[in-house]
XYZ file of C-alpha atoms in Angstrom:
604
model
C 43.962 44.691 163.735
C 47.452 45.941 163.143
C 47.722 48.682 160.617
C 49.522 47.902 157.368
C 52.455 50.178 156.561
C 51.556 52.713 153.892
C 54.987 53.371 152.512
C 53.843 52.310 149.038
C 55.318 50.338 146.384
C 58.051 51.585 143.949
C 55.411 53.034 141.696
C 53.697 54.925 144.551
C 50.425 52.882 144.343
C 49.648 52.275 148.081
C 46.161 50.916 147.312
C 47.548 48.186 145.054
C 50.174 47.307 147.615
C 47.549 47.134 150.411
C 45.309 44.964 148.330
C 48.185 42.633 147.340
C 49.233 42.224 151.024
C 45.671 41.623 152.252
C 44.947 39.166 149.378
C 48.049 37.209 150.431
C 46.967 37.196 154.099
C 43.467 35.882 152.993
C 45.253 33.249 150.828
C 47.167 32.079 153.896
C 43.849 31.835 155.866
C 42.358 29.514 153.313
C 45.672 27.837 152.757
C 45.320 24.829 155.216
C 42.779 23.092 152.983
C 40.237 22.902 155.827
C 42.456 20.912 158.121
C 41.696 23.125 161.169
C 37.939 22.808 160.525
C 38.012 19.013 160.249
C 40.210 18.710 163.269
C 37.833 20.768 165.370
C 34.866 18.681 164.139
C 36.629 15.428 165.076
C 37.593 16.853 168.475
C 33.933 17.858 169.057
C 32.775 14.241 168.352
C 35.438 12.694 170.576
C 34.963 15.074 173.515
C 31.182 14.762 173.510
C 31.456 10.966 173.290
C 33.620 11.023 176.278
C 31.223 13.238 178.194
C 28.264 10.929 177.290
C 30.271 7.860 178.265
C 31.224 9.450 181.583
C 27.490 10.418 182.167
C 28.235 14.119 182.447
C 26.387 15.069 179.333
C 23.059 13.905 177.951
C 22.701 12.272 174.619
C 20.362 15.035 173.459
C 22.829 17.828 174.326
C 25.721 15.961 172.690
C 23.613 15.329 169.582
C 22.694 19.056 169.376
C 26.270 20.119 169.835
C 27.652 17.635 167.232
C 24.890 18.587 164.745
C 25.756 22.252 165.090
C 29.427 21.462 164.637
C 28.684 19.305 161.588
C 26.633 22.024 159.892
C 29.267 24.671 160.762
C 32.096 22.619 159.443
C 30.248 21.783 156.161
C 29.478 25.499 155.505
C 33.161 26.384 156.271
C 34.461 23.724 153.866
C 31.968 24.944 151.204
C 33.305 28.485 151.451
C 36.859 27.105 151.276
C 35.963 25.116 148.119
C 34.335 28.291 146.544
C 37.468 30.305 147.292
C 39.666 27.644 145.712
C 37.481 27.586 142.602
C 37.084 31.318 142.339
C 40.806 32.285 142.880
C 39.606 35.810 143.459
C 41.628 38.762 142.432
C 43.397 40.859 144.942
C 40.671 43.572 145.009
C 38.118 41.048 146.399
C 40.208 40.298 149.603
C 37.755 42.066 151.897
C 34.806 39.909 150.961
C 36.576 36.622 151.593
C 38.276 37.851 154.687
C 34.830 38.794 156.196
C 33.491 35.360 155.283
C 36.352 33.805 157.143
C 35.962 35.983 160.219
C 32.161 35.312 160.342
C 33.029 31.595 160.189
C 35.556 31.641 162.930
C 33.307 33.792 165.092
C 30.457 31.466 164.604
C 32.604 28.519 165.585
C 33.742 30.406 168.736
C 30.076 31.048 169.701
C 29.196 27.317 169.303
C 32.159 26.275 171.388
C 31.412 28.953 173.940
C 27.848 27.740 174.441
C 28.899 24.174 174.412
C 31.501 24.713 177.195
C 28.579 25.026 179.707
C 27.939 21.312 178.981
C 31.387 20.177 178.223
C 32.876 21.538 181.455
C 31.281 18.830 183.709
C 30.892 20.011 187.333
C 32.682 17.871 189.799
C 34.974 16.284 187.192
C 38.234 18.234 187.369
C 39.937 15.636 185.112
C 37.374 16.265 182.292
C 37.474 19.922 182.841
C 41.286 19.947 182.645
C 41.060 17.758 179.386
C 38.699 20.297 177.758
C 40.605 23.357 178.799
C 44.012 21.846 177.791
C 42.568 21.081 174.427
C 41.248 24.613 174.027
C 44.567 26.174 175.098
C 46.557 23.885 172.737
C 44.156 24.735 169.874
C 44.577 28.397 170.525
C 48.429 28.152 170.230
C 48.111 25.952 167.158
C 45.767 28.287 165.369
C 48.362 31.168 165.502
C 50.011 29.835 162.326
C 46.714 29.421 160.447
C 44.554 32.356 161.549
C 47.413 34.652 162.772
C 47.823 35.811 159.215
C 44.726 38.011 159.657
C 44.304 39.488 163.149
C 40.461 39.731 163.261
C 40.214 36.045 162.400
C 42.681 35.145 165.097
C 40.989 37.118 167.760
C 37.725 35.261 167.257
C 39.363 32.152 168.761
C 39.217 33.799 172.155
C 35.439 33.949 172.048
C 34.901 30.523 173.641
C 37.577 31.205 176.355
C 35.567 34.140 177.783
C 32.596 31.909 178.697
C 34.972 29.379 180.149
C 36.400 32.028 182.473
C 32.880 33.060 183.500
C 31.952 29.449 184.168
C 35.002 29.022 186.414
C 34.008 32.149 188.526
C 30.482 30.844 188.803
C 31.837 27.667 190.545
C 32.680 29.989 193.592
C 35.458 27.720 194.759
C 39.078 28.809 195.192
C 40.456 26.354 192.579
C 38.070 27.466 189.847
C 38.432 31.185 190.687
C 42.237 30.789 190.526
C 41.910 29.054 187.139
C 39.732 31.938 185.955
C 42.374 34.477 187.065
C 45.136 32.380 185.275
C 43.002 32.271 182.163
C 42.458 36.103 182.239
C 46.227 36.708 182.596
C 47.072 34.160 179.860
C 44.744 35.572 177.256
C 46.519 38.975 176.713
C 49.890 37.120 176.457
C 48.563 34.978 173.586
C 46.895 37.929 172.029
C 50.183 39.819 172.041
C 51.913 36.791 170.523
C 49.435 36.586 167.676
C 49.629 40.354 167.110
C 53.417 40.243 166.699
C 53.191 37.294 164.407
C 50.692 39.186 162.266
C 52.817 42.410 162.231
C 55.946 40.541 161.204
C 53.999 38.712 158.459
C 52.493 42.017 157.150
C 55.969 43.606 157.165
C 57.442 40.637 155.309
C 54.623 40.617 152.709
C 55.064 44.372 152.101
C 58.786 44.008 151.530
C 58.186 40.993 149.292
C 55.647 42.802 147.102
C 57.618 46.037 147.089
C 60.791 44.021 145.931
C 58.710 42.195 143.352
C 57.413 45.485 142.009
C 60.927 46.972 141.990
C 62.179 43.958 140.193
C 59.359 44.123 137.678
C 60.111 47.787 137.065
C 63.800 47.162 136.640
C 63.005 44.197 134.347
C 60.794 46.354 132.207
C 63.359 49.198 132.043
C 66.139 46.638 131.148
C 63.865 45.206 128.474
C 63.193 48.630 126.968
C 66.915 49.503 127.095
C 67.834 46.171 125.421
C 65.163 46.681 122.833
C 66.535 50.253 122.081
C 70.049 48.965 121.933
C 69.020 46.104 119.639
C 67.057 48.376 117.381
C 70.159 50.666 117.175
C 72.403 47.716 116.391
C 69.996 46.306 113.837
C 69.815 49.697 112.126
C 73.554 50.069 111.974
C 73.974 46.516 110.753
C 71.322 46.944 107.985
C 72.636 50.340 106.950
C 76.359 49.375 106.903
C 76.571 49.104 103.099
C 74.850 52.449 102.449
C 76.983 54.216 105.220
C 80.209 53.027 103.646
C 79.425 54.145 100.134
C 79.749 57.817 100.392
C 82.919 57.430 102.505
C 84.378 55.130 99.753
C 83.453 57.677 97.029
C 84.976 60.570 99.051
C 88.189 58.550 99.432
C 88.515 57.907 95.683
C 87.882 61.581 94.914
C 90.542 62.620 97.344
C 92.864 60.074 95.722
C 92.166 61.451 92.258
C 92.663 64.968 93.584
C 96.082 64.147 94.967
C 97.213 62.927 91.492
C 96.899 66.420 90.133
C 99.592 69.126 90.520
C 98.497 70.886 93.754
C 99.990 73.839 95.588
C 101.809 72.752 98.792
C 99.085 74.016 100.968
C 96.413 72.187 98.918
C 98.495 68.919 98.928
C 98.733 69.177 102.674
C 94.971 69.642 103.025
C 94.399 66.632 100.752
C 96.776 64.592 102.953
C 94.825 65.491 106.008
C 91.549 64.662 104.335
C 92.916 61.249 103.323
C 93.925 60.601 106.976
C 90.584 61.676 108.270
C 88.868 59.350 105.760
C 91.168 56.507 106.874
C 90.152 57.284 110.552
C 86.447 57.310 109.577
C 86.874 54.061 107.757
C 88.368 52.437 110.885
C 85.566 53.907 113.043
C 82.750 52.692 110.695
C 84.299 49.179 110.501
C 84.646 48.743 114.227
C 81.261 50.206 115.165
C 79.380 48.280 112.513
C 81.151 45.025 113.507
C 80.124 45.492 117.191
C 76.613 46.485 116.108
C 76.171 43.414 113.894
C 77.442 41.058 116.647
C 75.152 42.711 119.344
C 72.247 42.406 116.926
C 72.816 38.721 116.503
C 72.752 38.905 112.731
C 76.151 37.271 112.339
C 76.255 33.468 112.066
C 79.186 31.178 111.992
C 79.342 28.783 109.054
C 82.507 26.707 109.342
C 84.189 25.284 106.298
C 87.713 24.002 105.519
C 90.125 26.881 105.598
C 93.809 26.842 104.443
C 95.840 28.766 106.889
C 98.689 29.859 104.680
C 96.625 32.134 102.366
C 94.947 33.634 105.433
C 98.349 34.428 106.930
C 99.540 35.793 103.602
C 96.721 38.317 103.387
C 97.403 39.607 106.895
C 101.090 39.754 106.367
C 100.584 41.778 103.188
C 98.289 44.296 104.882
C 100.262 44.815 108.118
C 103.855 44.548 107.019
C 104.167 48.234 106.095
C 102.890 49.396 109.457
C 105.305 47.088 111.315
C 108.311 48.156 109.203
C 107.392 51.858 109.825
C 107.721 51.222 113.581
C 110.888 49.109 113.168
C 109.078 45.953 114.381
C 109.761 42.637 112.718
C 106.526 40.889 111.660
C 107.206 37.094 111.364
C 104.739 34.523 110.110
C 105.835 30.930 110.748
C 105.369 28.805 107.491
C 102.450 26.374 107.583
C 100.600 24.025 105.272
C 97.798 23.054 107.733
C 94.085 23.397 107.254
C 91.396 23.937 109.834
C 87.651 24.128 110.217
C 86.203 27.577 110.851
C 84.300 30.400 109.353
C 86.947 31.966 107.079
C 85.741 35.520 107.278
C 85.224 35.685 111.004
C 88.519 33.815 111.744
C 90.449 36.137 109.464
C 88.946 39.093 111.325
C 89.973 37.553 114.686
C 93.557 36.998 113.568
C 93.765 40.419 111.795
C 92.657 42.175 114.934
C 95.065 40.182 117.137
C 98.074 40.738 114.816
C 97.213 44.370 114.270
C 96.833 44.898 117.957
C 100.247 43.244 118.619
C 101.885 45.435 116.024
C 100.243 48.647 117.388
C 101.328 48.045 120.991
C 104.836 46.695 120.251
C 107.395 49.529 120.213
C 110.523 47.341 119.640
C 111.275 43.763 118.913
C 109.097 41.396 116.956
C 105.615 39.994 116.527
C 105.506 36.225 115.733
C 102.369 34.610 114.210
C 102.000 30.862 113.850
C 100.169 27.732 114.759
C 100.903 24.854 116.954
C 99.578 21.315 116.606
C 98.345 19.781 119.845
C 99.421 16.199 120.309
C 98.843 15.800 124.034
C 95.836 13.781 125.204
C 92.706 15.719 125.813
C 93.293 18.229 122.959
C 92.096 16.069 120.046
C 92.690 17.347 116.524
C 93.085 21.004 117.363
C 95.436 23.779 116.378
C 96.476 26.746 118.566
C 96.776 29.919 116.548
C 99.223 32.019 118.369
C 100.298 35.664 118.301
C 103.449 36.519 120.320
C 104.780 39.945 120.758
C 107.531 41.747 122.732
C 105.252 44.685 123.483
C 104.304 46.559 126.595
C 102.464 43.660 128.178
C 99.281 43.749 130.173
C 98.972 43.813 134.091
C 97.048 40.853 135.556
C 94.250 42.977 136.893
C 93.606 44.435 133.339
C 93.566 41.142 131.447
C 89.791 40.906 131.629
C 89.126 44.581 131.221
C 90.946 44.948 127.856
C 88.166 42.909 126.290
C 85.477 45.543 127.095
C 84.332 48.080 124.518
C 86.362 51.381 124.161
C 89.006 50.244 126.827
C 92.597 51.141 125.889
C 95.642 50.232 127.909
C 97.419 53.408 128.994
C 100.594 54.066 127.051
C 101.268 56.775 124.519
C 99.424 59.895 123.821
C 96.300 60.129 121.891
C 98.222 61.333 118.966
C 99.673 57.877 118.413
C 96.345 56.756 116.897
C 96.188 53.496 118.726
C 92.579 52.644 117.913
C 89.172 52.944 119.489
C 89.481 50.142 122.016
C 87.037 47.918 120.098
C 89.425 45.381 118.481
C 89.688 42.984 121.430
C 85.939 43.370 122.313
C 85.225 42.229 118.752
C 87.717 39.325 119.093
C 86.099 38.188 122.305
C 82.629 38.238 120.665
C 83.884 36.502 117.506
C 85.741 33.648 119.353
C 82.675 32.967 121.393
C 80.546 32.879 118.275
C 83.021 30.598 116.523
C 83.366 28.415 119.661
C 87.204 28.876 119.484
C 88.505 29.165 123.101
C 90.955 32.013 123.494
C 93.557 32.397 126.206
C 95.889 35.174 127.044
C 99.321 35.202 128.812
C 100.928 38.549 129.404
C 103.530 40.146 131.623
C 104.259 43.848 131.779
C 107.499 44.848 130.071
C 107.905 41.332 128.539
C 105.045 40.897 126.081
C 101.825 38.978 125.438
C 100.649 35.779 123.837
C 97.132 35.321 122.492
C 96.125 31.756 121.650
C 92.974 30.670 119.784
C 92.093 26.963 119.647
C 90.681 25.764 116.234
C 89.683 22.382 115.004
C 92.205 20.878 112.510
C 91.173 19.017 109.285
C 92.795 17.499 106.213
C 94.305 19.925 103.681
C 92.023 20.610 100.628
C 92.904 19.728 97.088
C 92.928 22.319 94.386
C 91.038 22.113 91.049
C 92.112 23.611 87.836
C 90.049 26.378 86.108
C 88.067 26.042 82.955
C 88.959 29.322 81.070
C 92.440 30.148 79.935
C 94.074 33.136 81.607
C 94.048 36.420 79.808
C 97.223 37.813 78.335
C 98.832 40.430 80.531
C 98.868 44.005 78.970
C 101.923 45.154 77.173
C 101.935 48.291 79.304
C 100.284 47.870 82.677
C 100.485 51.595 83.280
C 97.961 52.335 80.607
C 95.775 49.246 80.865
C 92.129 49.083 79.924
C 90.076 48.729 83.073
C 86.373 48.032 83.206
C 84.961 49.743 86.413
C 81.457 48.457 87.405
C 79.338 49.975 90.087
C 75.571 50.576 90.214
C 75.948 53.924 92.035
C 76.727 56.756 89.709
C 78.734 58.864 92.167
C 80.939 55.837 93.093
C 81.392 54.872 89.458
C 82.395 58.399 88.556
C 84.824 58.601 91.487
C 86.440 55.181 90.535
C 86.784 56.297 86.917
C 88.402 59.544 87.926
C 90.775 57.787 90.275
C 91.858 55.080 87.809
C 92.196 57.686 85.009
C 94.392 59.850 87.185
C 96.829 56.906 87.307
C 97.117 56.765 83.535
C 94.615 53.960 82.807
C 91.944 53.807 80.260
C 88.596 53.313 81.975
C 85.227 51.943 80.744
C 82.631 52.727 83.457
C 79.421 50.558 83.561
C 76.519 50.286 85.873
C 76.217 46.539 85.507
C 76.794 43.495 83.346
C 74.554 44.578 80.537
C 76.113 47.936 80.206
C 79.559 46.403 80.324
C 78.745 43.861 77.633
C 77.409 46.694 75.432
C 80.612 48.721 75.905
C 82.765 45.625 74.998
C 81.184 45.084 71.614
C 83.703 44.664 68.809
C 85.880 42.149 70.536
C 87.312 44.555 73.115
C 88.786 42.568 76.131
C 89.617 44.570 79.177
C 92.878 43.984 80.978
C 91.186 44.149 84.410
C 87.680 44.265 85.860
C 87.094 46.289 89.015
C 83.552 45.494 90.232
C 81.358 46.156 93.157
C 80.026 43.035 94.740
C 76.403 44.207 95.203
C 74.910 45.472 91.965
C 71.377 46.547 91.129
C 68.412 44.152 90.507
C 69.772 41.456 92.781
C 72.877 40.865 90.644
C 76.206 40.245 92.284
C 79.637 41.168 91.085
C 80.610 37.535 90.758
C 77.768 36.966 88.442
C 78.717 40.023 86.307
C 82.405 38.926 86.164
C 81.455 35.401 85.093
C 79.254 36.722 82.287
C 82.069 39.102 81.093
C 84.706 36.339 81.182
C 82.404 34.031 79.296
C 81.801 36.691 76.662
C 85.483 37.448 76.361
C 86.492 33.744 76.324
C 89.297 34.284 78.808
C 89.676 34.531 82.569
C 90.124 38.331 82.863
C 91.777 39.391 86.182
C 89.246 41.030 88.488
C 88.998 42.825 91.814
C 85.818 42.807 93.917
C 84.975 45.853 96.119
C 82.340 45.544 98.798
C 80.783 47.527 101.668
C 79.100 44.397 102.830
C 79.735 43.176 106.376
C 77.369 40.257 106.551
C 79.510 37.057 106.805
C 77.329 35.119 104.339
C 77.890 37.812 101.733
C 81.646 37.954 102.445
C 81.873 34.179 102.131
C 80.152 34.328 98.784
C 82.507 37.116 97.549
C 85.586 35.320 98.713
C 84.290 32.081 97.099
C 85.065 33.571 93.636
C 88.843 33.556 94.327
C 89.263 37.209 93.510
C 91.015 39.840 95.671
C 88.299 41.368 97.904
C 88.772 45.061 98.980
C 86.557 46.549 101.640
C 84.910 49.947 101.412
C 85.744 52.721 102.246
C 88.954 52.004 100.413
C 92.165 53.924 100.508
C 93.363 54.874 97.038
C 96.796 53.374 97.870
C 95.391 49.926 98.564
C 93.339 49.927 95.359
C 96.360 51.058 93.354
C 98.484 48.282 94.817
C 95.761 45.645 94.051
C 95.283 46.962 90.452
C 99.035 46.830 89.761
C 99.344 43.325 91.123
C 96.398 41.997 89.166
C 97.642 43.532 85.950
C 100.963 41.664 86.185
C 99.307 38.290 86.842
C 98.535 35.745 84.253
C 94.863 35.473 85.008
C 92.916 34.978 88.135
C 93.440 32.648 91.034
C 92.225 29.142 90.813
C 89.223 27.932 92.760
C 89.520 25.815 95.832
C 87.312 22.811 96.634
C 87.151 21.395 100.087
C 87.589 17.691 100.616
């Protein structure tokens, strides 16, 4: 038998590899379903019948031979059935291989003895028929028994007595036939040996590749589980991670309102810039982690495009003006169907990216109604810029994490290379196809296809708006946050701007502080309060107690879309932690000069 290669599998377990290969060889031996056994039995009946009919073999000898073949075939088929029922493990291959070899060897002995009757003296035609059948059967058996070399070699057993019988005839023709048979046998043996060696090599490669694939699959699964666990941890911890950064930003803002020495003021400025960078890093990494963790779901509703554009224009105009870039938003009154939080993040990232990478010229943001056939009721939200452009070979790479198009130095603070990666994930989640056209030195156009719907109608509010304060610079502000350090920082910051501040940990504490008919000019409230209470619930209770719609601002460190939808559903300005003091001050000033809060919106 050819030796099996002992190179081993990827895990170094040569014994397991050998057993697997041998077990597969044995499976191939039993794989013909007994067809070869049944064929040999039928041939035995036919050839003995021919011999009896020709008068060259007695009925008794034929009956004994056929009976022996019948018992032999029944036993072989019984072993085959037992193998099928058992489906033995790989470690038991030797037992079943030995059974098969014993069976084939027994068959060879029966045929070898029978040839002394089957090879009828004086009948060359019958002798040629028997030998031709034996030779053809030997070639045919290569595919079935060649899988296991010892089993294949047993089929030569009856050919040896045939050669001896030819020699015993002592005539030239039979001696020549014996010599041809002896020359032919090694040729067939070599053919079977090569077939077996090739099969064993193929099986070894197959099992080694399978083991390698299993190992790689297991390693990939472990890596994915570790990455998913990391993503889930960051996603779950996003609120708690943002809180201390938010408090630090407000403390620095309060510090800068004091009279500081020039060097101290410079250090405070650097601290503020570092907090802003940390805020951007937290936001991007947490967004990517939440998307990778699969915890963000799209919940489409009717969205008015004009307010969404207005919020983005308000937040990015200052950056564009500082660079001398015109930021233009085309007027629109259309509505569309999408997740408002996720869509705003997509457009905010695209517009912010356009402003960041445009050194001169303009950035145009608008929407285009599709009227051509095949588009249906869709809108194309488009961001055009006259920026640096993107080379064709980079137009796929830019959507990978942490990739940045080469341009200015690192001091230009052009981001982390996560914005477009987040956009690609979000547009896929929203099922809003995105396309890109860009040419270096000319600019870029990002298009996002969104379903269009009818414009919603507005409903009036139940409470009357509160009266604006006589002096917005010294307004009474109710600051609500369940974390003491954040509440203290917010009170310090607001007080440093000249406002009177009532800090409270929740709605109950705020109601207790407002006894005596005190009505605050503004409520600044965290969205997630203790004991399962939300900022919207707290604001609603306080407005009901005051009898007027007191202007309010919601602050949140949440990143979960469902929470953000809930927060935005109240119609109040929503500011995200960590929050730069300048943004909070701008929002406070705007709200104090408004006659009440914004009306609610109901979708048609």
